Structure formats: structure tokens, C-alpha cells
Amino acid sequence: MHTITPFLRLDPATRHVSLNARDPGFYTNPNETYAALHAHCPTFYWEEQRMWFLTGYTRVNALLRDRRFGRQILHVASREDLGLPQPLPHLENFDAAEAHSLLELEPPEHTRLRTLINRAFVSRQIEHMRPGIEDLANRLIDGFAQDGETELLSRFADIVPVTMIARMVGIPEEMGPQLLRWSHDYVGMYMFKRSRADEDAADRAAAEFSAYVRSVVAARRAAPRQDLISHMIHTEHRGQYLSDDELVSTIIVLLNAGHEATVHQIGNSVRIILDSGLDPARLLEDAEATERTVEETLRICAPVHIFDRWCLEDAEIDGIPFRRGDKVGMILAAANLDPTVFTDPLRFRPDRKEAANLSFGAGIHFCIGAPLARLELNVVLPLLFSRLPGLRLKETPRVKDVYHFHGLERLDLVW
């Protein structure tokens, strides 16, 4: 193997890679490592993760849509058939909460669940939330504008997405802080640094979160409101209604996915803009410029870096044979930096007119919350920079050790 950095070794001939995802040199600036992978082996076997990964834009984009691969495998084979271990007893509550998750299902169950909620998330419906986002963002900025400094994540970025998704779903806004705590523990299951303590915290969060959601579902069954929970309870699809277990899984995934990544992306986007040396007033001067800037920040610093798929039938990708039951990973954030698709890919260039970023995925599992996340970013970024003239970093922010997510520990700003 060739040593590229202290945390990256690779062998282009075998396409085997040793990469320590816990090294700050990697997770602080993963884009440099992705550039090295593109240069030497864009399809590679990650030894520490014990599976193959794709970074090339065309291959990632194709695999996201390839029906030979899916988010679940046990609908076509048993654990015994595939040699998979039995579920862990200490994750019983977490597994139950995930049993009907949109993120983990394939058709026809996925189609039924998604059809029931998709109408609420289409762009024309989401656009109705713009005034509420603007009002909330302005009120939060009012709270610190005269201070000349703030920590943006805790005083702004944490609050906007969780408040808006809670409003849409039908959860009281005052539950926001508790939702954040449950969500942070819950998503600990997906971090590469996951420990037994992380698993125990996730299972506790799943138990409490599920119990709370069941209580809200019971209340809405008795007294429906104009919210997404009531819609999901009382709307049928081809003669079928969602069960309570399906409602719990769906509501939890909406609340988690509806804010967790957007919190990271607000911080990432503000930092990228400030680090770029470009004039924020020009980058955000109108709706069109703002949209270009938002999409470029999503391309160059995506909040979620990896999604994986189960192989549902024997297949081959880039000369690598996969058998049913194998797993393959896609590094979406690396695909966004493919030099065969994006010119000067490590450079922040909001004026680029190239391929669409893959930060929200593609295919049937394209992020259902993408229109809401995009709207929130397009609203709050211009407000922050116009309301806080002279905005700049107080100090270099630290990146969280939460790979395969990508976000900041905190973002201290002055103006």
C-alpha cells in the first residue's frame, strides 16, 4: 500500500484502502481525501468498514436508481440464508422504531408510505412555509443582533429546522429542545465512531421518542387537526391505513431527517461563504443568486456523506462482482467532487453550471425533505448576512467527530 497521508493508505492495483475515519485530519477536511480517492481508486474496498464504496458521480447516481440494490434485504432473503447475525437485544427499541422507516423500506411498502406523505412535501406546498421561516429567523436574529456576536448553531441553526418540521408534522414547538436531544442520540447509531454507549443512548431515545409519538397519535385519532400526523392517520391508500407502528416509524424519521442535516448545512454554508472571500452581498443579492449559492454549498460541503445499499441480486459494478446480501456504500459528498464532472471541484464556485449535486440522493429514496431544506437555506442565509453586516468568523470552527455526517461543533460569529 502507498501512504498518501498519515490516515490514508491505498493500493491502486487491488483498490484496497485503509482510511481512519476518526482521524481529525480526515473528518475536518474530507474533501482532500475524496480528491485522492478520485485520483487513485474511485471505486475502492474500505478495509476498516469491510465493504466496497463508490465515489464516481456517474456510478453513484446510477446505483441510487438501480433496482437490483435496495435499502432492505430481509424482504427477499432470511438472516439464515445470508449468514446475518440476529438482532441485538439491547437495540430492541431502536429496531422497533426503525422497522417501518421510509429510509429502510423498498416497494411496495415504501411506495404506500411515501404516497401518503409526499403531497405535504412537494415544493408548491412547502412554499407556503416561507413566511413562517422568515418570521422565525428574524425573531431569532432580533435576539442577538445587538450583541455583536453569537454562537450561531445553538441560537439559530438548531432552532429553525426543528421548529418548522414540528409545525408541519403537528408536534408542539415547545418540544423542540427535547426533539433535538432524542434526535442527536438516535442518529448516533449511524456514526462511524459508534460505541456501546452510543447504542444504549440511541435505544433509550427510541423508546422515549416512540412513546411520545404514540401519545400524540392517540390524541389526533380522538381529535384530528390540520397537520401531517392527522393526515397520515385518517388518509387511506388503496384501502389501507397506516398502522400505529408505521406511524411511529414515519413520524420519527420525518422529525429526525427534517432538521438534523439542515442544522449542519446552515453552519456549513455560513462557514463556506465566509471562508470563500467572496462578497456575500453578491452571492445572495437576489433569489437566483441565492439558489446558486445554496446549491454550491450543498455540493462542496454536504451534511450527510454516505448511504449504502444491499445487493438484491447478483450484479457487477466497475468490474467488482456483488452477490445477493452484499452491501455497497456510496459517498455522495465525494461524488459531488468528481473531477470528470465538476471543473476545479474543490473550489467554491456558485457560478458553475454543471451537474446537479447528489447531496439529497436520487431515485425512489430521494430525500423527501429536500424542498423544505432548500427553502430554509434560501430564506435564512440572505437574512443572516443582510441583518448582520460585517459578519465574520470569531475563530476557526471545529468540525464534529460524527462522520459520516459533516457539521461543526459550534460556529462563533462577530459583526
Tab-separated table of C-alpha atoms in Angstrom:
chain	number	residue	atom	x	y	z
A	1	MET	CA	0.000	0.000	0.000
A	2	HIS	CA	1.043	3.587	-0.661
A	3	THR	CA	0.835	6.076	2.194
A	4	ILE	CA	-0.942	9.203	0.951
A	5	THR	CA	-1.480	10.854	4.339
A	6	PRO	CA	-0.989	9.629	7.929
A	7	PHE	CA	-4.599	8.389	7.890
A	8	LEU	CA	-4.905	7.207	4.263
A	9	ARG	CA	-3.112	4.283	2.606
A	10	LEU	CA	-4.180	2.728	-0.655
A	11	ASP	CA	-3.224	0.188	-3.275
A	12	PRO	CA	-4.489	1.215	-6.736
A	13	ALA	CA	-3.824	-2.275	-8.129
A	14	THR	CA	-6.199	-4.046	-5.714
A	15	ARG	CA	-8.274	-0.937	-4.980
A	16	HIS	CA	-7.950	-1.613	-1.268
A	17	VAL	CA	-7.905	1.427	1.014
A	18	SER	CA	-7.095	1.872	4.686
A	19	LEU	CA	-8.703	5.071	5.959
A	20	ASN	CA	-9.079	6.083	9.595
A	21	ALA	CA	-12.373	7.993	9.718
A	22	ARG	CA	-11.679	9.025	13.329
A	23	ASP	CA	-8.559	10.986	12.403
A	24	PRO	CA	-9.237	14.752	12.637
A	25	GLY	CA	-7.132	15.197	9.515
A	26	PHE	CA	-9.817	13.297	7.629
A	27	TYR	CA	-13.152	14.358	9.101
A	28	THR	CA	-12.093	18.002	9.443
A	29	ASN	CA	-11.487	18.215	5.692
A	30	PRO	CA	-12.729	15.051	3.969
A	31	ASN	CA	-12.724	16.719	0.541
A	32	GLU	CA	-8.944	16.417	0.216
A	33	THR	CA	-9.184	12.683	0.874
A	34	TYR	CA	-12.003	12.349	-1.639
A	35	ALA	CA	-9.796	14.063	-4.218
A	36	ALA	CA	-7.060	11.489	-3.557
A	37	LEU	CA	-9.569	8.651	-3.944
A	38	HIS	CA	-10.778	10.083	-7.256
A	39	ALA	CA	-7.180	10.251	-8.437
A	40	HIS	CA	-6.191	6.706	-7.438
A	41	CYS	CA	-9.246	4.455	-6.999
A	42	PRO	CA	-12.723	5.995	-7.129
A	43	THR	CA	-14.195	2.533	-6.531
A	44	PHE	CA	-12.462	1.018	-3.518
A	45	TYR	CA	-12.657	-1.550	-0.743
A	46	TRP	CA	-12.534	0.262	2.610
A	47	GLU	CA	-10.747	-2.177	4.875
A	48	GLU	CA	-11.911	-0.694	8.167
A	49	GLN	CA	-15.567	-0.758	7.033
A	50	ARG	CA	-15.178	-4.136	5.255
A	51	MET	CA	-17.166	-3.191	2.168
A	52	TRP	CA	-16.848	-1.582	-1.257
A	53	PHE	CA	-17.535	2.116	-1.786
A	54	LEU	CA	-18.191	4.226	-4.874
A	55	THR	CA	-17.172	7.876	-5.264
A	56	GLY	CA	-17.605	8.454	-9.016
A	57	TYR	CA	-20.568	10.704	-9.846
A	58	THR	CA	-21.927	8.596	-12.710
A	59	ARG	CA	-21.717	5.318	-10.781
A	60	VAL	CA	-23.191	6.768	-7.576
A	61	ASN	CA	-26.020	8.414	-9.499
A	62	ALA	CA	-26.753	5.148	-11.318
A	63	LEU	CA	-26.638	2.995	-8.173
A	64	LEU	CA	-29.065	5.306	-6.363
A	65	ARG	CA	-31.591	4.389	-9.083
A	66	ASP	CA	-30.607	0.725	-9.608
A	67	ARG	CA	-33.435	-1.582	-8.548
A	68	ARG	CA	-31.006	-4.500	-8.234
A	69	PHE	CA	-29.958	-2.791	-4.990
A	70	GLY	CA	-32.148	-1.693	-2.106
A	71	ARG	CA	-32.276	-0.299	1.404
A	72	GLN	CA	-33.516	-3.593	2.851
A	73	ILE	CA	-32.670	-7.226	2.176
A	74	LEU	CA	-34.824	-9.328	4.513
A	75	HIS	CA	-37.864	-8.991	2.225
A	76	VAL	CA	-36.102	-11.248	-0.305
A	77	ALA	CA	-33.958	-13.487	1.929
A	78	SER	CA	-33.742	-14.627	5.543
A	79	ARG	CA	-30.964	-13.911	8.010
A	80	GLU	CA	-30.079	-17.591	7.884
A	81	ASP	CA	-29.829	-17.534	4.083
A	82	LEU	CA	-27.441	-14.589	4.193
A	83	GLY	CA	-25.490	-15.547	7.309
A	84	LEU	CA	-26.507	-12.347	9.082
A	85	PRO	CA	-26.380	-12.154	12.892
A	86	GLN	CA	-29.557	-11.940	14.930
A	87	PRO	CA	-30.742	-8.524	16.164
A	88	LEU	CA	-29.014	-7.273	19.300
A	89	PRO	CA	-31.256	-7.398	22.388
A	90	HIS	CA	-30.031	-4.029	23.681
A	91	LEU	CA	-31.285	-2.382	20.465
A	92	GLU	CA	-34.814	-3.766	20.644
A	93	ASN	CA	-36.475	-0.330	20.929
A	94	PHE	CA	-34.345	1.209	18.208
A	95	ASP	CA	-35.018	-1.683	15.827
A	96	ALA	CA	-38.759	-1.438	16.503
A	97	ALA	CA	-38.742	2.299	15.747
A	98	GLU	CA	-36.847	1.654	12.507
A	99	ALA	CA	-38.967	-1.309	11.405
A	100	HIS	CA	-41.156	0.798	9.093
A	101	SER	CA	-38.775	3.668	8.341
A	102	LEU	CA	-39.063	5.255	4.897
A	103	LEU	CA	-35.285	5.189	4.762
A	104	GLU	CA	-35.146	1.432	5.173
A	105	LEU	CA	-38.039	0.109	3.074
A	106	GLU	CA	-38.469	-0.989	-0.522
A	107	PRO	CA	-41.642	-1.135	-2.634
A	108	PRO	CA	-44.472	-1.850	-2.203
A	109	GLU	CA	-44.333	-0.770	1.480
A	110	HIS	CA	-42.116	2.209	0.666
A	111	THR	CA	-44.486	3.333	-2.094
A	112	ARG	CA	-47.517	3.172	0.188
A	113	LEU	CA	-45.886	5.155	2.996
A	114	ARG	CA	-44.313	7.738	0.722
A	115	THR	CA	-47.516	8.305	-1.229
A	116	LEU	CA	-49.371	9.182	1.965
A	117	ILE	CA	-46.932	11.932	2.957
A	118	ASN	CA	-45.447	13.059	-0.334
A	119	ARG	CA	-48.161	15.646	-1.007
A	120	ALA	CA	-47.147	17.638	2.075
A	121	PHE	CA	-43.538	17.891	0.914
A	122	VAL	CA	-43.885	18.935	-2.715
A	123	SER	CA	-42.374	22.336	-3.477
A	124	ARG	CA	-45.664	24.183	-4.007
A	125	GLN	CA	-46.865	23.097	-0.554
A	126	ILE	CA	-43.557	23.819	1.123
A	127	GLU	CA	-43.504	27.335	-0.347
A	128	HIS	CA	-46.428	28.218	1.931
A	129	MET	CA	-43.981	27.891	4.848
A	130	ARG	CA	-41.757	30.738	3.618
A	131	PRO	CA	-43.422	33.495	5.709
A	132	GLY	CA	-43.180	31.358	8.839
A	133	ILE	CA	-39.493	30.645	8.247
A	134	GLU	CA	-38.798	34.347	7.628
A	135	ASP	CA	-40.665	35.400	10.758
A	136	LEU	CA	-38.928	32.830	12.963
A	137	ALA	CA	-35.479	33.634	11.553
A	138	ASN	CA	-35.995	37.366	12.046
A	139	ARG	CA	-37.191	36.885	15.624
A	140	LEU	CA	-34.147	34.777	16.437
A	141	ILE	CA	-31.794	37.330	14.860
A	142	ASP	CA	-33.546	40.076	16.839
A	143	GLY	CA	-32.455	38.211	19.957
A	144	PHE	CA	-28.743	38.632	19.281
A	145	ALA	CA	-28.333	41.307	16.585
A	146	GLN	CA	-27.365	43.985	19.123
A	147	ASP	CA	-24.813	41.751	20.859
A	148	GLY	CA	-22.214	41.976	18.086
A	149	GLU	CA	-21.532	38.238	18.418
A	150	THR	CA	-23.283	34.898	18.747
A	151	GLU	CA	-22.832	31.151	18.611
A	152	LEU	CA	-24.966	30.512	15.550
A	153	LEU	CA	-25.736	26.806	15.929
A	154	SER	CA	-27.350	26.899	19.374
A	155	ARG	CA	-29.063	30.280	18.937
A	156	PHE	CA	-30.253	29.909	15.351
A	157	ALA	CA	-29.377	26.846	13.271
A	158	ASP	CA	-30.647	24.332	15.856
A	159	ILE	CA	-33.945	26.146	16.237
A	160	VAL	CA	-35.196	26.981	12.739
A	161	PRO	CA	-35.383	23.473	11.193
A	162	VAL	CA	-36.722	21.666	14.264
A	163	THR	CA	-39.407	24.317	14.779
A	164	MET	CA	-40.561	24.200	11.177
A	165	ILE	CA	-40.698	20.414	10.880
A	166	ALA	CA	-42.507	20.216	14.243
A	167	ARG	CA	-45.106	22.696	12.970
A	168	MET	CA	-45.608	20.741	9.770
A	169	VAL	CA	-45.861	17.336	11.431
A	170	GLY	CA	-48.042	18.580	14.295
A	171	ILE	CA	-45.722	18.476	17.309
A	172	PRO	CA	-45.852	21.387	19.798
A	173	GLU	CA	-42.985	23.800	19.220
A	174	GLU	CA	-42.037	23.734	22.884
A	175	MET	CA	-40.986	20.117	22.344
A	176	GLY	CA	-38.134	21.369	20.133
A	177	PRO	CA	-35.319	21.025	22.703
A	178	GLN	CA	-36.462	17.503	23.625
A	179	LEU	CA	-36.729	16.520	19.948
A	180	LEU	CA	-33.141	17.709	19.459
A	181	ARG	CA	-31.912	15.587	22.363
A	182	TRP	CA	-33.727	12.482	21.129
A	183	SER	CA	-32.543	13.062	17.573
A	184	HIS	CA	-28.882	13.551	18.499
A	185	ASP	CA	-28.892	10.290	20.474
A	186	TYR	CA	-30.899	8.471	17.809
A	187	VAL	CA	-28.594	9.326	14.891
A	188	GLY	CA	-25.596	8.224	16.937
A	189	MET	CA	-26.379	4.784	15.518
A	190	TYR	CA	-25.201	5.936	12.091
A	191	MET	CA	-21.839	7.399	13.073
A	192	PHE	CA	-18.628	5.519	12.322
A	193	LYS	CA	-17.441	6.110	15.896
A	194	ARG	CA	-20.470	4.330	17.344
A	195	SER	CA	-19.823	2.661	20.705
A	196	ARG	CA	-21.932	0.548	23.084
A	197	ALA	CA	-22.703	3.756	24.994
A	198	ASP	CA	-23.949	5.333	21.738
A	199	GLU	CA	-26.124	2.269	21.090
A	200	ASP	CA	-27.613	2.376	24.596
A	201	ALA	CA	-28.346	6.099	24.238
A	202	ALA	CA	-29.992	5.513	20.852
A	203	ASP	CA	-32.168	2.727	22.230
A	204	ARG	CA	-33.292	4.874	25.179
A	205	ALA	CA	-34.061	7.751	22.827
A	206	ALA	CA	-36.028	5.425	20.535
A	207	ALA	CA	-38.112	4.124	23.461
A	208	GLU	CA	-38.923	7.616	24.747
A	209	PHE	CA	-39.434	9.096	21.282
A	210	SER	CA	-41.765	6.247	20.274
A	211	ALA	CA	-43.822	6.515	23.457
A	212	TYR	CA	-44.243	10.250	22.933
A	213	VAL	CA	-45.253	9.832	19.277
A	214	ARG	CA	-47.800	7.152	20.231
A	215	SER	CA	-49.368	9.566	22.707
A	216	VAL	CA	-49.660	12.250	20.008
A	217	VAL	CA	-51.120	9.749	17.526
A	218	ALA	CA	-53.742	8.710	20.098
A	219	ALA	CA	-54.660	12.356	20.674
A	220	ARG	CA	-55.023	13.020	16.929
A	221	ARG	CA	-57.165	9.927	16.433
A	222	ALA	CA	-59.551	11.370	19.011
A	223	ALA	CA	-59.340	14.975	17.790
A	224	PRO	CA	-57.826	15.460	14.296
A	225	ARG	CA	-56.137	18.758	13.387
A	226	GLN	CA	-54.787	20.358	10.221
A	227	ASP	CA	-51.381	18.706	10.467
A	228	LEU	CA	-49.426	15.904	8.832
A	229	ILE	CA	-49.998	13.436	11.676
A	230	SER	CA	-53.761	13.757	11.311
A	231	HIS	CA	-53.451	13.448	7.534
A	232	MET	CA	-51.431	10.227	7.841
A	233	ILE	CA	-53.825	8.749	10.396
A	234	HIS	CA	-57.035	9.418	8.506
A	235	THR	CA	-55.965	9.036	4.857
A	236	GLU	CA	-56.089	5.668	3.139
A	237	HIS	CA	-54.042	4.371	0.220
A	238	ARG	CA	-55.717	1.645	-1.829
A	239	GLY	CA	-57.990	0.765	1.061
A	240	GLN	CA	-55.240	0.626	3.657
A	241	TYR	CA	-54.480	2.921	6.586
A	242	LEU	CA	-51.145	3.231	8.345
A	243	SER	CA	-50.781	1.125	11.478
A	244	ASP	CA	-49.592	2.717	14.720
A	245	ASP	CA	-46.171	1.081	14.260
A	246	GLU	CA	-45.918	2.532	10.749
A	247	LEU	CA	-46.966	5.953	12.026
A	248	VAL	CA	-44.325	5.888	14.763
A	249	SER	CA	-41.503	4.959	12.370
A	250	THR	CA	-42.608	7.509	9.770
A	251	ILE	CA	-43.046	10.411	12.192
A	252	ILE	CA	-39.684	9.745	13.842
A	253	VAL	CA	-37.837	9.666	10.530
A	254	LEU	CA	-39.562	12.878	9.405
A	255	LEU	CA	-38.669	14.685	12.625
A	256	ASN	CA	-35.070	13.446	12.568
A	257	ALA	CA	-34.361	13.919	8.878
A	258	GLY	CA	-36.361	17.139	8.821
A	259	HIS	CA	-33.853	19.036	10.902
A	260	GLU	CA	-30.651	17.105	11.682
A	261	ALA	CA	-28.967	17.580	8.300
A	262	THR	CA	-30.273	21.130	7.848
A	263	VAL	CA	-28.748	22.228	11.151
A	264	HIS	CA	-25.364	21.040	9.887
A	265	GLN	CA	-25.897	22.634	6.500
A	266	ILE	CA	-26.765	26.082	7.826
A	267	GLY	CA	-23.478	26.096	9.727
A	268	ASN	CA	-21.523	24.584	6.838
A	269	SER	CA	-22.959	27.094	4.368
A	270	VAL	CA	-22.240	30.160	6.501
A	271	ARG	CA	-18.693	28.969	7.054
A	272	ILE	CA	-18.100	28.237	3.359
A	273	ILE	CA	-19.371	31.678	2.356
A	274	LEU	CA	-17.198	33.419	4.949
A	275	ASP	CA	-14.123	31.353	4.092
A	276	SER	CA	-14.535	31.944	0.363
A	277	GLY	CA	-13.503	35.586	0.440
A	278	LEU	CA	-16.370	36.326	-1.953
A	279	ASP	CA	-18.807	39.157	-1.252
A	280	PRO	CA	-21.892	37.728	0.496
A	281	ALA	CA	-23.976	40.622	-0.812
A	282	ARG	CA	-23.253	39.494	-4.366
A	283	LEU	CA	-23.663	35.791	-3.593
A	284	LEU	CA	-27.092	36.425	-2.047
A	285	GLU	CA	-28.214	39.511	-3.965
A	286	ASP	CA	-31.432	38.001	-5.310
A	287	ALA	CA	-33.359	34.739	-5.384
A	288	GLU	CA	-31.482	33.354	-8.380
A	289	ALA	CA	-28.034	34.131	-6.955
A	290	THR	CA	-29.046	32.737	-3.573
A	291	GLU	CA	-30.268	29.480	-5.119
A	292	ARG	CA	-26.969	29.040	-6.983
A	293	THR	CA	-25.014	29.723	-3.784
A	294	VAL	CA	-27.110	27.283	-1.748
A	295	GLU	CA	-26.649	24.511	-4.316
A	296	GLU	CA	-22.899	25.086	-4.428
A	297	THR	CA	-22.618	24.903	-0.642
A	298	LEU	CA	-24.594	21.654	-0.766
A	299	ARG	CA	-22.219	20.348	-3.419
A	300	ILE	CA	-18.968	21.201	-1.684
A	301	CYS	CA	-19.916	20.523	1.959
A	302	ALA	CA	-22.855	18.129	2.095
A	303	PRO	CA	-24.206	17.393	5.597
A	304	VAL	CA	-24.605	13.615	5.042
A	305	HIS	CA	-21.790	11.836	3.234
A	306	ILE	CA	-22.726	8.172	2.880
A	307	PHE	CA	-25.675	5.971	2.018
A	308	ASP	CA	-25.446	2.258	1.429
A	309	ARG	CA	-27.445	-0.375	-0.391
A	310	TRP	CA	-27.987	-4.116	-0.130
A	311	CYS	CA	-27.401	-6.146	-3.267
A	312	LEU	CA	-30.744	-7.851	-4.018
A	313	GLU	CA	-29.492	-9.935	-6.935
A	314	ASP	CA	-26.074	-10.742	-8.347
A	315	ALA	CA	-24.621	-7.713	-10.145
A	316	GLU	CA	-21.351	-6.144	-11.240
A	317	ILE	CA	-20.214	-2.526	-10.816
A	318	ASP	CA	-16.934	-1.216	-12.205
A	319	GLY	CA	-15.619	-4.754	-12.561
A	320	ILE	CA	-16.493	-5.677	-8.960
A	321	PRO	CA	-18.896	-8.636	-8.615
A	322	PHE	CA	-21.580	-8.338	-5.946
A	323	ARG	CA	-23.662	-11.214	-4.637
A	324	ARG	CA	-27.101	-11.070	-3.075
A	325	GLY	CA	-26.684	-9.955	0.546
A	326	ASP	CA	-23.534	-7.893	-0.059
A	327	LYS	CA	-23.520	-4.250	0.933
A	328	VAL	CA	-22.085	-1.386	-1.112
A	329	GLY	CA	-21.575	2.201	0.024
A	330	MET	CA	-21.941	5.431	-1.929
A	331	ILE	CA	-20.062	8.540	-0.807
A	332	LEU	CA	-22.430	11.234	-2.037
A	333	ALA	CA	-20.136	14.034	-0.879
A	334	ALA	CA	-17.285	12.566	-2.919
A	335	ALA	CA	-19.474	12.140	-5.997
A	336	ASN	CA	-20.124	15.882	-5.758
A	337	LEU	CA	-16.376	16.413	-6.225
A	338	ASP	CA	-15.811	14.141	-9.215
A	339	PRO	CA	-13.255	15.955	-11.417
A	340	THR	CA	-14.685	14.323	-14.552
A	341	VAL	CA	-17.975	16.125	-13.883
A	342	PHE	CA	-17.052	19.281	-11.956
A	343	THR	CA	-14.338	21.713	-13.035
A	344	ASP	CA	-11.902	22.581	-10.229
A	345	PRO	CA	-14.146	20.573	-7.857
A	346	LEU	CA	-12.562	21.622	-4.544
A	347	ARG	CA	-13.189	25.291	-5.288
A	348	PHE	CA	-16.364	27.067	-4.149
A	349	ARG	CA	-17.837	28.460	-7.381
A	350	PRO	CA	-21.516	29.433	-7.177
A	351	ASP	CA	-21.468	30.469	-10.844
A	352	ARG	CA	-20.810	26.929	-12.089
A	353	LYS	CA	-23.341	25.418	-14.491
A	354	GLU	CA	-22.581	21.724	-14.244
A	355	ALA	CA	-24.321	18.614	-12.924
A	356	ALA	CA	-26.781	18.733	-10.035
A	357	ASN	CA	-25.330	17.775	-6.662
A	358	LEU	CA	-26.281	14.405	-5.175
A	359	SER	CA	-26.471	15.583	-1.570
A	360	PHE	CA	-30.147	14.615	-1.290
A	361	GLY	CA	-29.694	11.316	-3.136
A	362	ALA	CA	-31.700	10.231	-6.186
A	363	GLY	CA	-34.252	7.641	-7.256
A	364	ILE	CA	-37.124	6.431	-5.086
A	365	HIS	CA	-35.204	7.292	-1.902
A	366	PHE	CA	-34.507	10.891	-2.917
A	367	CYS	CA	-34.795	12.895	0.304
A	368	ILE	CA	-38.457	13.720	0.796
A	369	GLY	CA	-37.491	16.758	2.878
A	370	ALA	CA	-35.232	18.288	0.219
A	371	PRO	CA	-37.720	21.036	-0.781
A	372	LEU	CA	-38.078	22.113	2.866
A	373	ALA	CA	-34.309	22.065	3.497
A	374	ARG	CA	-33.663	24.064	0.336
A	375	LEU	CA	-36.328	26.611	1.239
A	376	GLU	CA	-34.921	27.065	4.747
A	377	LEU	CA	-31.418	27.630	3.386
A	378	ASN	CA	-32.629	30.022	0.689
A	379	VAL	CA	-34.505	32.061	3.302
A	380	VAL	CA	-32.117	32.150	6.254
A	381	LEU	CA	-28.771	32.754	4.516
A	382	PRO	CA	-29.727	36.113	2.934
A	383	LEU	CA	-31.381	37.184	6.202
A	384	LEU	CA	-28.289	36.417	8.277
A	385	PHE	CA	-25.918	38.285	6.010
A	386	SER	CA	-28.218	41.278	5.434
A	387	ARG	CA	-29.234	41.656	9.092
A	388	LEU	CA	-25.670	41.237	10.407
A	389	PRO	CA	-23.458	43.412	8.169
A	390	GLY	CA	-19.751	42.703	8.500
A	391	LEU	CA	-20.419	39.136	9.634
A	392	ARG	CA	-17.193	37.172	10.117
A	393	LEU	CA	-15.758	34.196	11.966
A	394	LYS	CA	-14.663	34.896	15.540
A	395	GLU	CA	-12.347	31.877	15.408
A	396	THR	CA	-11.748	28.865	13.207
A	397	PRO	CA	-14.641	26.484	13.914
A	398	ARG	CA	-14.035	22.843	14.793
A	399	VAL	CA	-15.692	20.070	12.814
A	400	LYS	CA	-17.603	17.442	14.816
A	401	ASP	CA	-16.273	13.914	15.060
A	402	VAL	CA	-19.555	12.496	13.729
A	403	TYR	CA	-18.587	11.060	10.342
A	404	HIS	CA	-20.385	10.113	8.100
A	405	PHE	CA	-22.274	13.294	8.948
A	406	HIS	CA	-20.417	16.570	8.458
A	407	GLY	CA	-21.066	19.532	10.705
A	408	LEU	CA	-19.482	21.952	13.138
A	409	GLU	CA	-19.102	21.729	16.917
A	410	ARG	CA	-20.062	25.398	17.138
A	411	LEU	CA	-19.913	28.485	14.939
A	412	ASP	CA	-18.861	31.650	16.777
A	413	LEU	CA	-19.504	34.788	14.739
A	414	VAL	CA	-18.890	38.505	15.239
A	415	TRP	CA	-20.010	41.588	13.300
